[in-house]
């Protein structure tokens, strides 16, 4: 992983260096502008190397901290949609013998291997769906990096309630939280298709409108449970990796180049003004003898 980061960083540096030199290539014929540009190249490259080294350290440390700490994943939705069953199926690969409504928040942990070979530690929180526990669960939103919004495909009320849950997430959670919509209990639909109250197309439309991932699942038959969590965690890891790995000066590379160009243009304008003023003074000179 470290070697990969070094290679990527080296490629970024070379690309940045080429862009800087190419932006000054057309100035070689103008000696004044080129002298200014030549000095600025050295300064910009020194700053570039220093920033790249610093941010490479933050990249390595940041990804290691992200992998080592527990990343909180919330299960959110109305009571009875199967959130507890989903967690038990995913973490323990079994279902509870008795069904007891969740009070407040309960959690389980699991270390997950990612497709790129890394690992991520997930702490999965099962939140209560009843109204009386709403203030307890909403207090934990800000700590989460991801959430599954669960509804029952045989109960349209649980699907309608998702708008309310989405509003709470937007109010209390961080803006970069990764969300997945999960339609649970598809096993009931397989037995009797007429029990379906929420079509897959309706759910896909809601997911598209709100930028959500989407899957249908069954905790009872273990359909798409592991896949849904894996998909969510991969997206979380990819998002954090992008935020950590993209150096800030590369994000603002265009603005940096425009700033350098503006300095040179300003220098050229000043030189031209001085030249015009000299010509004007010569033209207005009066030989009164």
Coordinates of C-alpha atoms in Angstrom, one line a residue, residues 39-198:
X39 CA 12.2 32.4 -10.8
X40 CA 8.6 31.5 -10.0
X41 CA 9.1 27.9 -11.4
X42 CA 11.7 27.2 -8.7
X43 CA 9.6 28.6 -6.0
X44 CA 6.5 26.7 -7.1
X45 CA 8.3 23.4 -7.4
X46 CA 9.8 23.7 -4.0
X47 CA 6.4 24.4 -2.5
X48 CA 4.9 21.5 -4.5
X49 CA 7.5 19.0 -3.2
X50 CA 7.0 20.1 0.4
X51 CA 3.2 19.9 0.2
X52 CA 3.4 16.5 -1.5
X53 CA 5.6 15.1 1.2
X54 CA 3.4 16.4 4.0
X55 CA 0.2 15.1 2.4
X56 CA 1.7 11.7 1.6
X57 CA 2.4 11.3 5.4
X58 CA -1.2 12.4 6.1
X59 CA -2.5 9.9 3.5
X60 CA -0.7 6.9 5.0
X61 CA -1.5 7.9 8.6
X62 CA -5.1 8.8 7.7
X63 CA -5.9 5.5 6.0
X64 CA -4.3 3.5 8.8
X65 CA -6.4 5.4 11.4
X66 CA -9.5 4.9 9.3
X67 CA -8.8 1.1 9.1
X68 CA -8.0 0.8 12.8
X69 CA -10.9 2.6 14.3
X70 CA -14.5 1.4 14.5
X71 CA -16.7 2.9 11.8
X72 CA -20.3 3.2 12.9
X73 CA -23.0 2.0 10.6
X74 CA -26.6 2.7 11.6
X75 CA -29.7 0.6 10.7
X76 CA -32.6 3.0 10.6
X77 CA -36.3 2.4 9.9
X78 CA -39.7 1.7 11.4
X79 CA -40.2 -0.9 14.1
X80 CA -40.7 -4.4 12.7
X81 CA -39.0 -4.0 9.3
X82 CA -36.3 -6.5 10.3
X83 CA -33.3 -4.4 11.4
X84 CA -32.3 -6.7 14.2
X85 CA -32.7 -9.8 12.0
X86 CA -30.4 -8.2 9.4
X87 CA -27.7 -7.5 12.0
X88 CA -27.9 -11.0 13.4
X89 CA -27.8 -12.6 10.0
X90 CA -24.8 -10.5 9.0
X91 CA -22.7 -10.7 12.1
X92 CA -23.6 -14.1 13.5
X93 CA -25.2 -15.8 10.5
X94 CA -28.2 -16.7 12.5
X95 CA -31.6 -15.3 13.6
X96 CA -32.7 -14.6 17.2
X97 CA -35.0 -17.2 18.7
X98 CA -37.4 -14.6 20.1
X99 CA -38.4 -11.2 18.7
X100 CA -38.0 -8.4 21.2
X101 CA -38.3 -4.7 20.1
X102 CA -35.0 -2.8 20.3
X103 CA -34.9 -0.3 23.1
X104 CA -32.6 2.7 22.4
X105 CA -29.5 1.4 20.6
X106 CA -27.8 -2.0 20.5
X107 CA -24.7 -2.8 18.5
X108 CA -22.5 -5.5 17.1
X109 CA -19.0 -5.4 15.6
X110 CA -17.4 -7.1 12.6
X111 CA -14.1 -6.7 10.7
X112 CA -14.6 -6.8 7.0
X113 CA -12.1 -7.6 4.2
X114 CA -12.3 -5.2 1.3
X115 CA -11.9 -6.2 -2.4
X116 CA -8.6 -4.3 -2.6
X117 CA -7.2 -6.3 0.2
X118 CA -7.6 -3.9 3.1
X119 CA -9.8 -4.3 6.1
X120 CA -12.4 -2.0 7.8
X121 CA -13.8 -2.4 11.3
X122 CA -17.6 -1.9 11.4
X123 CA -19.6 -1.2 14.5
X124 CA -23.2 -1.8 13.4
X125 CA -25.9 0.0 15.5
X126 CA -29.4 -1.4 15.7
X127 CA -31.6 1.6 16.4
X128 CA -35.1 1.6 17.8
X129 CA -37.9 2.4 15.4
X130 CA -40.5 3.5 17.9
X131 CA -41.3 7.1 18.2
X132 CA -40.6 7.3 22.0
X133 CA -37.0 6.4 21.4
X134 CA -36.5 8.8 18.6
X135 CA -34.5 11.4 20.6
X136 CA -32.1 8.6 21.7
X137 CA -31.3 7.3 18.3
X138 CA -31.0 10.8 16.6
X139 CA -28.3 11.7 19.0
X140 CA -26.0 9.0 17.5
X141 CA -26.4 10.1 13.9
X142 CA -23.4 12.4 13.9
X143 CA -21.0 9.6 14.8
X144 CA -22.0 7.5 11.8
X145 CA -20.1 7.1 8.5
X146 CA -22.9 5.1 6.9
X147 CA -26.5 3.9 7.3
X148 CA -28.9 1.4 6.0
X149 CA -32.4 2.8 5.6
X150 CA -34.6 -0.3 6.0
X151 CA -38.2 -0.8 5.0
X152 CA -40.6 -3.8 4.6
X153 CA -41.5 -4.4 1.0
X154 CA -44.9 -5.7 2.2
X155 CA -45.7 -2.6 4.2
X156 CA -46.1 0.7 2.3
X157 CA -46.2 2.7 5.5
X158 CA -42.6 1.7 6.3
X159 CA -41.6 3.0 2.9
X160 CA -43.5 6.3 3.3
X161 CA -41.8 6.8 6.7
X162 CA -38.4 6.8 4.9
X163 CA -38.9 10.5 4.1
X164 CA -39.1 11.3 7.8
X165 CA -36.0 9.2 8.5
X166 CA -34.1 11.0 5.6
X167 CA -35.0 14.4 7.1
X168 CA -33.6 13.3 10.5
X169 CA -30.4 12.1 8.9
X170 CA -29.9 15.3 7.0
X171 CA -30.6 17.3 10.2
X172 CA -28.3 15.4 12.5
X173 CA -25.7 13.4 10.5
X174 CA -22.6 14.6 8.6
X175 CA -23.0 15.6 5.0
X176 CA -20.7 12.9 3.7
X177 CA -22.5 10.0 5.4
X178 CA -23.0 7.1 2.9
X179 CA -26.6 5.8 2.7
X180 CA -28.2 2.7 1.4
X181 CA -31.9 1.9 0.9
X182 CA -32.8 -1.7 1.8
X183 CA -36.1 -3.3 1.0
X184 CA -36.3 -6.2 3.4
X185 CA -38.5 -9.4 3.6
X186 CA -38.5 -10.2 -0.1
X187 CA -39.0 -13.9 1.0
X188 CA -42.6 -13.0 1.8
X189 CA -43.0 -11.7 -1.8
X190 CA -41.4 -14.9 -3.2
X191 CA -44.1 -17.0 -1.5
X192 CA -46.9 -14.7 -2.4
X193 CA -46.2 -11.9 -4.9
X194 CA -49.5 -10.2 -4.1
X195 CA -48.1 -9.2 -0.7
X196 CA -45.7 -6.7 -2.2
X197 CA -46.8 -3.2 -1.5
X198 CA -43.6 -1.4 -2.6

